[in-house]
Amino acid sequence: MSRVIAGIQPVREAIRALGARVERVLVLDRPHADSPTLAALARFARDQNVPVEPAASAALDRLAGDARHQGVVAFAPELPILDVHQLIDTCPTLVIALDRIADPQNFGAIVRSSVAFGADAVLWPEHSSAPLSAAMARASAGAVEHAHLCRVGSLPSALDMLRQAGLEVVGLAGDGAVPLPSVDLVRPVVVVVGSEGTGIRKSVRSACDHLVRIPSRPPVSTLNASASAAVALYEVRRQRDAAAPARDAAP
């Protein structure tokens, strides 16, 4: 079964990640402001042995649905999805877990941050979460093509299994007792981000080893889900980069 990818950057990243496994690319059949970029993307696709076909704007609109296509749509294989056992087999040291992130823009932005800051996987429950849609892929600016994805039936159960595998579970909560920078994030961790409306569910909180808050100044007390995830992932990367010289210098 194929999935639809819409937009210049998402299609480019899909071709970069998958090459000729991208089944075909449809490009707008009449010029507009993005024509030079579309022409370059079409050449890139052909260089990777991906078929390129012209398509009417109405056809692209229909295929892209809610996603803005910018004159290009591609068909590619479904994204590979790990289960939690397969994820544990990869020996991850940084996982970002999403509790009921239902907005595809937030979901995509978090996926983009996870790739940018070197997370080993994005983990989320199959229910009450945004789907893997063209809109989500576009919000990730194509980074979803480079992410490792893990979808689970029960997030609390998955967190328990990851803890048993040696990872600490750190939940982001506005009422967290501990500031994020005070927690040791050099060790293997799962960072849990909750929905903007209600935050992390009680059952997920119970599965966390720490509930931490992101320090901020009044009058802003909290950040949205994608911003919180980006800050937390950056803090993990900052601590690990700072610890690297010390590890390298050890006898």
PDB file of C-alpha atoms in Angstrom:
ATOM      1  CA  MET A   1       0.000   0.000   0.000  1.00  0.00           C
ATOM      2  CA  SER A   2       1.257   3.475  -0.874  1.00  0.00           C
ATOM      3  CA  ARG A   3       1.140   6.708   1.095  1.00  0.00           C
ATOM      4  CA  VAL A   4       0.872  10.228  -0.273  1.00  0.00           C
ATOM      5  CA  ILE A   5       3.578  12.814   0.421  1.00  0.00           C
ATOM      6  CA  ALA A   6       2.786  16.450  -0.340  1.00  0.00           C
ATOM      7  CA  GLY A   7       5.027  19.518  -0.557  1.00  0.00           C
ATOM      8  CA  ILE A   8       8.449  20.330  -1.935  1.00  0.00           C
ATOM      9  CA  GLN A   9      10.568  19.604   1.137  1.00  0.00           C
ATOM     10  CA  PRO A  10       8.709  16.430   2.227  1.00  0.00           C
ATOM     11  CA  VAL A  11       8.956  14.994  -1.299  1.00  0.00           C
ATOM     12  CA  ARG A  12      12.633  15.916  -1.541  1.00  0.00           C
ATOM     13  CA  GLU A  13      13.386  14.213   1.789  1.00  0.00           C
ATOM     14  CA  ALA A  14      11.433  11.121   0.772  1.00  0.00           C
ATOM     15  CA  ILE A  15      13.515  10.811  -2.407  1.00  0.00           C
ATOM     16  CA  ARG A  16      16.697  11.430  -0.415  1.00  0.00           C
ATOM     17  CA  ALA A  17      15.782   8.708   2.084  1.00  0.00           C
ATOM     18  CA  LEU A  18      14.172   6.158  -0.239  1.00  0.00           C
ATOM     19  CA  GLY A  19      15.621   6.785  -3.691  1.00  0.00           C
ATOM     20  CA  ALA A  20      13.979   4.665  -6.369  1.00  0.00           C
ATOM     21  CA  ARG A  21      11.616   3.149  -3.801  1.00  0.00           C
ATOM     22  CA  VAL A  22       9.538   6.315  -4.256  1.00  0.00           C
ATOM     23  CA  GLU A  23       7.002   5.033  -6.743  1.00  0.00           C
ATOM     24  CA  ARG A  24       6.308   8.235  -8.675  1.00  0.00           C
ATOM     25  CA  VAL A  25       6.195  12.000  -8.378  1.00  0.00           C
ATOM     26  CA  LEU A  26       3.376  14.146  -9.749  1.00  0.00           C
ATOM     27  CA  VAL A  27       4.328  17.732 -10.633  1.00  0.00           C
ATOM     28  CA  LEU A  28       1.961  20.583 -11.462  1.00  0.00           C
ATOM     29  CA  ASP A  29       1.467  20.790 -15.218  1.00  0.00           C
ATOM     30  CA  ARG A  30       1.387  24.586 -15.437  1.00  0.00           C
ATOM     31  CA  PRO A  31       4.005  27.146 -14.297  1.00  0.00           C
ATOM     32  CA  HIS A  32       3.692  29.127 -11.074  1.00  0.00           C
ATOM     33  CA  ALA A  33       5.981  30.889  -8.593  1.00  0.00           C
ATOM     34  CA  ASP A  34       7.639  27.650  -7.441  1.00  0.00           C
ATOM     35  CA  SER A  35       8.367  26.440 -11.000  1.00  0.00           C
ATOM     36  CA  PRO A  36      12.219  26.640 -10.794  1.00  0.00           C
ATOM     37  CA  THR A  37      12.188  24.717  -7.525  1.00  0.00           C
ATOM     38  CA  LEU A  38       9.735  22.179  -8.932  1.00  0.00           C
ATOM     39  CA  ALA A  39      11.875  21.737 -12.023  1.00  0.00           C
ATOM     40  CA  ALA A  40      14.942  21.104  -9.850  1.00  0.00           C
ATOM     41  CA  LEU A  41      12.976  18.614  -7.748  1.00  0.00           C
ATOM     42  CA  ALA A  42      11.800  16.805 -10.891  1.00  0.00           C
ATOM     43  CA  ARG A  43      15.414  16.540 -12.094  1.00  0.00           C
ATOM     44  CA  PHE A  44      16.470  15.205  -8.699  1.00  0.00           C
ATOM     45  CA  ALA A  45      13.711  12.581  -8.848  1.00  0.00           C
ATOM     46  CA  ARG A  46      14.686  11.467 -12.346  1.00  0.00           C
ATOM     47  CA  ASP A  47      18.344  11.270 -11.278  1.00  0.00           C
ATOM     48  CA  GLN A  48      17.200   8.780  -8.624  1.00  0.00           C
ATOM     49  CA  ASN A  49      15.219   6.783 -11.214  1.00  0.00           C
ATOM     50  CA  VAL A  50      11.878   7.960  -9.828  1.00  0.00           C
ATOM     51  CA  PRO A  51       9.177   8.417 -12.506  1.00  0.00           C
ATOM     52  CA  VAL A  52       7.900  12.003 -12.832  1.00  0.00           C
ATOM     53  CA  GLU A  53       4.484  12.780 -14.333  1.00  0.00           C
ATOM     54  CA  PRO A  54       2.552  16.039 -14.918  1.00  0.00           C
ATOM     55  CA  ALA A  55      -0.709  16.512 -13.020  1.00  0.00           C
ATOM     56  CA  ALA A  56      -3.492  19.086 -12.883  1.00  0.00           C
ATOM     57  CA  SER A  57      -3.872  21.295  -9.820  1.00  0.00           C
ATOM     58  CA  ALA A  58      -7.254  19.753  -9.000  1.00  0.00           C
ATOM     59  CA  ALA A  59      -5.732  16.267  -8.940  1.00  0.00           C
ATOM     60  CA  LEU A  60      -2.949  17.400  -6.612  1.00  0.00           C
ATOM     61  CA  ASP A  61      -5.484  19.128  -4.352  1.00  0.00           C
ATOM     62  CA  ARG A  62      -7.514  15.935  -4.124  1.00  0.00           C
ATOM     63  CA  LEU A  63      -4.501  13.757  -3.341  1.00  0.00           C
ATOM     64  CA  ALA A  64      -2.937  16.128  -0.795  1.00  0.00           C
ATOM     65  CA  GLY A  65      -6.115  16.610   1.226  1.00  0.00           C
ATOM     66  CA  ASP A  66      -5.412  18.974   4.127  1.00  0.00           C
ATOM     67  CA  ALA A  67      -1.702  19.290   3.318  1.00  0.00           C
ATOM     68  CA  ARG A  68      -0.403  22.192   1.171  1.00  0.00           C
ATOM     69  CA  HIS A  69       1.221  20.486  -1.810  1.00  0.00           C
ATOM     70  CA  GLN A  70       3.117  23.421  -3.457  1.00  0.00           C
ATOM     71  CA  GLY A  71       2.634  21.772  -6.824  1.00  0.00           C
ATOM     72  CA  VAL A  72       4.082  18.346  -6.063  1.00  0.00           C
ATOM     73  CA  VAL A  73       2.851  15.045  -4.658  1.00  0.00           C
ATOM     74  CA  ALA A  74       4.670  11.714  -4.403  1.00  0.00           C
ATOM     75  CA  PHE A  75       3.671   8.117  -3.747  1.00  0.00           C
ATOM     76  CA  ALA A  76       5.939   6.042  -1.521  1.00  0.00           C
ATOM     77  CA  PRO A  77       5.813   2.849   0.570  1.00  0.00           C
ATOM     78  CA  GLU A  78       4.280   3.096   4.020  1.00  0.00           C
ATOM     79  CA  LEU A  79       6.637   4.243   6.752  1.00  0.00           C
ATOM     80  CA  PRO A  80       8.170   1.343   8.706  1.00  0.00           C
ATOM     81  CA  ILE A  81       6.792   1.118  12.253  1.00  0.00           C
ATOM     82  CA  LEU A  82       8.569  -0.636  15.106  1.00  0.00           C
ATOM     83  CA  ASP A  83       6.842  -2.312  18.018  1.00  0.00           C
ATOM     84  CA  VAL A  84       8.267  -1.777  21.492  1.00  0.00           C
ATOM     85  CA  HIS A  85      10.174  -5.087  21.459  1.00  0.00           C
ATOM     86  CA  GLN A  86      11.907  -4.132  18.226  1.00  0.00           C
ATOM     87  CA  LEU A  87      12.687  -0.709  19.661  1.00  0.00           C
ATOM     88  CA  ILE A  88      14.282  -2.217  22.762  1.00  0.00           C
ATOM     89  CA  ASP A  89      16.376  -4.503  20.556  1.00  0.00           C
ATOM     90  CA  THR A  90      18.003  -1.383  19.036  1.00  0.00           C
ATOM     91  CA  CYS A  91      19.355  -0.400  22.507  1.00  0.00           C
ATOM     92  CA  PRO A  92      18.036   3.186  22.382  1.00  0.00           C
ATOM     93  CA  THR A  93      19.484   5.886  24.622  1.00  0.00           C
ATOM     94  CA  LEU A  94      16.985   8.652  23.799  1.00  0.00           C
ATOM     95  CA  VAL A  95      13.294   8.136  23.055  1.00  0.00           C
ATOM     96  CA  ILE A  96      10.650  10.854  22.823  1.00  0.00           C
ATOM     97  CA  ALA A  97       7.209   9.564  23.863  1.00  0.00           C
ATOM     98  CA  LEU A  98       4.012  11.410  22.955  1.00  0.00           C
ATOM     99  CA  ASP A  99       0.902  11.123  25.112  1.00  0.00           C
ATOM    100  CA  ARG A 100      -2.198  11.929  23.014  1.00  0.00           C
ATOM    101  CA  ILE A 101      -0.629  14.449  20.644  1.00  0.00           C
ATOM    102  CA  ALA A 102      -3.629  14.797  18.336  1.00  0.00           C
ATOM    103  CA  ASP A 103      -2.563  17.855  16.317  1.00  0.00           C
ATOM    104  CA  PRO A 104      -0.606  16.858  13.177  1.00  0.00           C
ATOM    105  CA  GLN A 105       1.321  20.144  13.250  1.00  0.00           C
ATOM    106  CA  ASN A 106       2.612  19.445  16.760  1.00  0.00           C
ATOM    107  CA  PHE A 107       3.277  15.801  15.920  1.00  0.00           C
ATOM    108  CA  GLY A 108       5.270  16.735  12.830  1.00  0.00           C
ATOM    109  CA  ALA A 109       7.225  19.467  14.594  1.00  0.00           C
ATOM    110  CA  ILE A 110       8.195  17.048  17.382  1.00  0.00           C
ATOM    111  CA  VAL A 111       9.331  14.473  14.835  1.00  0.00           C
ATOM    112  CA  ARG A 112      11.496  17.145  13.194  1.00  0.00           C
ATOM    113  CA  SER A 113      13.070  18.068  16.546  1.00  0.00           C
ATOM    114  CA  SER A 114      13.658  14.401  17.377  1.00  0.00           C
ATOM    115  CA  VAL A 115      15.656  13.941  14.181  1.00  0.00           C
ATOM    116  CA  ALA A 116      17.515  17.231  14.637  1.00  0.00           C
ATOM    117  CA  PHE A 117      18.637  16.375  18.172  1.00  0.00           C
ATOM    118  CA  GLY A 118      19.416  12.717  17.572  1.00  0.00           C
ATOM    119  CA  ALA A 119      16.554  10.854  19.262  1.00  0.00           C
ATOM    120  CA  ASP A 120      16.616   7.142  18.561  1.00  0.00           C
ATOM    121  CA  ALA A 121      12.838   6.884  18.196  1.00  0.00           C
ATOM    122  CA  VAL A 122       9.484   8.614  18.469  1.00  0.00           C
ATOM    123  CA  LEU A 123       6.987   6.545  20.468  1.00  0.00           C
ATOM    124  CA  TRP A 124       3.233   7.125  20.625  1.00  0.00           C
ATOM    125  CA  PRO A 125      -0.028   5.257  21.388  1.00  0.00           C
ATOM    126  CA  GLU A 126      -2.218   4.278  18.453  1.00  0.00           C
ATOM    127  CA  HIS A 127      -5.366   5.753  20.033  1.00  0.00           C
ATOM    128  CA  SER A 128      -6.059   9.504  20.516  1.00  0.00           C
ATOM    129  CA  SER A 129      -3.000  10.454  18.460  1.00  0.00           C
ATOM    130  CA  ALA A 130      -2.556  12.252  15.155  1.00  0.00           C
ATOM    131  CA  PRO A 131      -2.263   9.876  12.183  1.00  0.00           C
ATOM    132  CA  LEU A 132       0.799   9.511   9.986  1.00  0.00           C
ATOM    133  CA  SER A 133      -0.699  11.831   7.383  1.00  0.00           C
ATOM    134  CA  ALA A 134       0.609  14.039   4.594  1.00  0.00           C
ATOM    135  CA  ALA A 135      -0.097  17.043   6.840  1.00  0.00           C
ATOM    136  CA  MET A 136       2.031  15.590   9.635  1.00  0.00           C
ATOM    137  CA  ALA A 137       4.853  14.771   7.206  1.00  0.00           C
ATOM    138  CA  ARG A 138       4.759  18.313   5.851  1.00  0.00           C
ATOM    139  CA  ALA A 139       4.844  19.742   9.390  1.00  0.00           C
ATOM    140  CA  SER A 140       7.994  17.682   9.959  1.00  0.00           C
ATOM    141  CA  ALA A 141       9.529  19.254   6.812  1.00  0.00           C
ATOM    142  CA  GLY A 142      10.185  15.721   5.598  1.00  0.00           C
ATOM    143  CA  ALA A 143      12.139  14.727   8.721  1.00  0.00           C
ATOM    144  CA  VAL A 144       9.701  11.845   9.295  1.00  0.00           C
ATOM    145  CA  GLU A 145      11.495  10.044   6.450  1.00  0.00           C
ATOM    146  CA  HIS A 146      14.605   9.882   8.661  1.00  0.00           C
ATOM    147  CA  ALA A 147      12.909   9.099  11.987  1.00  0.00           C
ATOM    148  CA  HIS A 148      12.501   5.763  13.719  1.00  0.00           C
ATOM    149  CA  LEU A 149       8.830   5.381  14.607  1.00  0.00           C
ATOM    150  CA  CYS A 150       7.290   3.156  17.265  1.00  0.00           C
ATOM    151  CA  ARG A 151       3.510   2.890  17.715  1.00  0.00           C
ATOM    152  CA  VAL A 152       2.133   1.020  20.733  1.00  0.00           C
ATOM    153  CA  GLY A 153      -1.220  -0.062  22.112  1.00  0.00           C
ATOM    154  CA  SER A 154      -0.557   1.114  25.679  1.00  0.00           C
ATOM    155  CA  LEU A 155       1.863   3.933  26.432  1.00  0.00           C
ATOM    156  CA  PRO A 156       2.162   3.157  30.191  1.00  0.00           C
ATOM    157  CA  SER A 157       2.991  -0.481  29.415  1.00  0.00           C
ATOM    158  CA  ALA A 158       5.572   0.544  26.815  1.00  0.00           C
ATOM    159  CA  LEU A 159       7.192   2.955  29.286  1.00  0.00           C
ATOM    160  CA  ASP A 160       7.377   0.180  31.898  1.00  0.00           C
ATOM    161  CA  MET A 161       9.111  -2.073  29.370  1.00  0.00           C
ATOM    162  CA  LEU A 162      11.601   0.635  28.450  1.00  0.00           C
ATOM    163  CA  ARG A 163      12.339   1.222  32.137  1.00  0.00           C
ATOM    164  CA  GLN A 164      12.987  -2.486  32.585  1.00  0.00           C
ATOM    165  CA  ALA A 165      15.374  -2.236  29.627  1.00  0.00           C
ATOM    166  CA  GLY A 166      17.406   0.376  31.518  1.00  0.00           C
ATOM    167  CA  LEU A 167      15.963   3.728  30.461  1.00  0.00           C
ATOM    168  CA  GLU A 168      14.774   6.387  32.921  1.00  0.00           C
ATOM    169  CA  VAL A 169      11.368   7.887  32.127  1.00  0.00           C
ATOM    170  CA  VAL A 170      11.182  11.671  32.428  1.00  0.00           C
ATOM    171  CA  GLY A 171       7.780  13.337  32.055  1.00  0.00           C
ATOM    172  CA  LEU A 172       7.404  17.010  31.172  1.00  0.00           C
ATOM    173  CA  ALA A 173       4.798  18.621  33.442  1.00  0.00           C
ATOM    174  CA  GLY A 174       4.111  22.246  34.300  1.00  0.00           C
ATOM    175  CA  ASP A 175       3.724  21.236  37.953  1.00  0.00           C
ATOM    176  CA  GLY A 176       6.877  19.134  37.994  1.00  0.00           C
ATOM    177  CA  ALA A 177       8.884  19.497  41.191  1.00  0.00           C
ATOM    178  CA  VAL A 178      12.301  19.391  39.502  1.00  0.00           C
ATOM    179  CA  PRO A 179      13.650  21.795  36.857  1.00  0.00           C
ATOM    180  CA  LEU A 180      14.643  19.981  33.662  1.00  0.00           C
ATOM    181  CA  PRO A 181      18.339  21.033  33.762  1.00  0.00           C
ATOM    182  CA  SER A 182      18.674  19.488  37.244  1.00  0.00           C
ATOM    183  CA  VAL A 183      17.994  15.960  35.960  1.00  0.00           C
ATOM    184  CA  ASP A 184      20.807  13.741  34.674  1.00  0.00           C
ATOM    185  CA  LEU A 185      19.946  13.272  31.003  1.00  0.00           C
ATOM    186  CA  VAL A 186      23.281  11.762  30.017  1.00  0.00           C
ATOM    187  CA  ARG A 187      21.987   8.340  31.022  1.00  0.00           C
ATOM    188  CA  PRO A 188      19.513   6.576  28.673  1.00  0.00           C
ATOM    189  CA  VAL A 189      16.150   8.335  28.925  1.00  0.00           C
ATOM    190  CA  VAL A 190      12.607   8.476  27.618  1.00  0.00           C
ATOM    191  CA  VAL A 191      11.207  12.021  27.512  1.00  0.00           C
ATOM    192  CA  VAL A 192       7.399  12.077  27.716  1.00  0.00           C
ATOM    193  CA  VAL A 193       5.406  14.987  26.280  1.00  0.00           C
ATOM    194  CA  GLY A 194       1.693  15.354  27.010  1.00  0.00           C
ATOM    195  CA  SER A 195      -1.148  16.952  25.102  1.00  0.00           C
ATOM    196  CA  GLU A 196      -1.576  20.705  25.269  1.00  0.00           C
ATOM    197  CA  GLY A 197      -5.069  20.443  26.692  1.00  0.00           C
ATOM    198  CA  THR A 198      -4.532  18.133  29.665  1.00  0.00           C
ATOM    199  CA  GLY A 199      -0.833  17.295  29.723  1.00  0.00           C
ATOM    200  CA  ILE A 200       0.329  13.827  30.707  1.00  0.00           C
ATOM    201  CA  ARG A 201      -2.408  11.423  31.806  1.00  0.00           C
ATOM    202  CA  LYS A 202      -2.398  10.084  35.379  1.00  0.00           C
ATOM    203  CA  SER A 203      -1.567   6.555  34.223  1.00  0.00           C
ATOM    204  CA  VAL A 204       1.399   7.879  32.235  1.00  0.00           C
ATOM    205  CA  ARG A 205       2.569  10.038  35.147  1.00  0.00           C
ATOM    206  CA  SER A 206       2.634   6.889  37.275  1.00  0.00           C
ATOM    207  CA  ALA A 207       4.981   5.301  34.736  1.00  0.00           C
ATOM    208  CA  CYS A 208       7.478   8.190  34.993  1.00  0.00           C
ATOM    209  CA  ASP A 209      10.559   8.144  37.212  1.00  0.00           C
ATOM    210  CA  HIS A 210      10.664  11.964  37.288  1.00  0.00           C
ATOM    211  CA  LEU A 211       8.193  14.752  36.567  1.00  0.00           C
ATOM    212  CA  VAL A 212      10.121  17.821  35.506  1.00  0.00           C
ATOM    213  CA  ARG A 213       9.249  21.354  34.480  1.00  0.00           C
ATOM    214  CA  ILE A 214      10.877  23.615  31.933  1.00  0.00           C
ATOM    215  CA  PRO A 215      11.931  26.821  33.731  1.00  0.00           C
ATOM    216  CA  SER A 216      10.269  29.932  32.327  1.00  0.00           C
ATOM    217  CA  ARG A 217       9.637  33.517  33.323  1.00  0.00           C
ATOM    218  CA  PRO A 218       6.274  35.138  34.084  1.00  0.00           C
ATOM    219  CA  PRO A 219       3.789  35.718  32.635  1.00  0.00           C
ATOM    220  CA  VAL A 220       4.444  32.576  30.515  1.00  0.00           C
ATOM    221  CA  SER A 221       4.253  29.452  32.677  1.00  0.00           C
ATOM    222  CA  THR A 222       4.186  26.719  30.001  1.00  0.00           C
ATOM    223  CA  LEU A 223       5.111  26.083  26.375  1.00  0.00           C
ATOM    224  CA  ASN A 224       3.148  24.177  23.776  1.00  0.00           C
ATOM    225  CA  ALA A 225       3.875  20.513  23.191  1.00  0.00           C
ATOM    226  CA  SER A 226       6.238  20.885  20.250  1.00  0.00           C
ATOM    227  CA  ALA A 227       8.215  23.710  21.870  1.00  0.00           C
ATOM    228  CA  SER A 228       8.500  21.740  25.116  1.00  0.00           C
ATOM    229  CA  ALA A 229       9.758  18.694  23.235  1.00  0.00           C
ATOM    230  CA  ALA A 230      12.347  20.770  21.370  1.00  0.00           C
ATOM    231  CA  VAL A 231      13.645  22.352  24.591  1.00  0.00           C
ATOM    232  CA  ALA A 232      13.866  18.967  26.336  1.00  0.00           C
ATOM    233  CA  LEU A 233      15.617  17.287  23.403  1.00  0.00           C
ATOM    234  CA  TYR A 234      18.076  20.162  23.190  1.00  0.00           C
ATOM    235  CA  GLU A 235      18.806  19.841  26.920  1.00  0.00           C
ATOM    236  CA  VAL A 236      19.554  16.138  26.489  1.00  0.00           C
ATOM    237  CA  ARG A 237      21.917  16.921  23.618  1.00  0.00           C
ATOM    238  CA  ARG A 238      23.546  19.774  25.576  1.00  0.00           C
ATOM    239  CA  GLN A 239      24.235  17.599  28.610  1.00  0.00           C
ATOM    240  CA  ARG A 240      25.593  14.739  26.509  1.00  0.00           C
ATOM    241  CA  ASP A 241      27.821  17.005  24.435  1.00  0.00           C
ATOM    242  CA  ALA A 242      29.150  18.597  27.637  1.00  0.00           C
ATOM    243  CA  ALA A 243      29.849  15.171  29.139  1.00  0.00           C
ATOM    244  CA  ALA A 244      31.623  13.876  26.026  1.00  0.00           C
ATOM    245  CA  PRO A 245      34.992  15.635  26.613  1.00  0.00           C
ATOM    246  CA  ALA A 246      35.076  14.304  30.182  1.00  0.00           C
ATOM    247  CA  ARG A 247      34.436  10.771  28.948  1.00  0.00           C
ATOM    248  CA  ASP A 248      37.075  11.128  26.241  1.00  0.00           C
ATOM    249  CA  ALA A 249      39.627  12.377  28.775  1.00  0.00           C
ATOM    250  CA  ALA A 250      39.022   9.532  31.230  1.00  0.00           C
ATOM    251  CA  PRO A 251      41.921   6.994  31.441  1.00  0.00           C
TER     252      PRO A 251
END
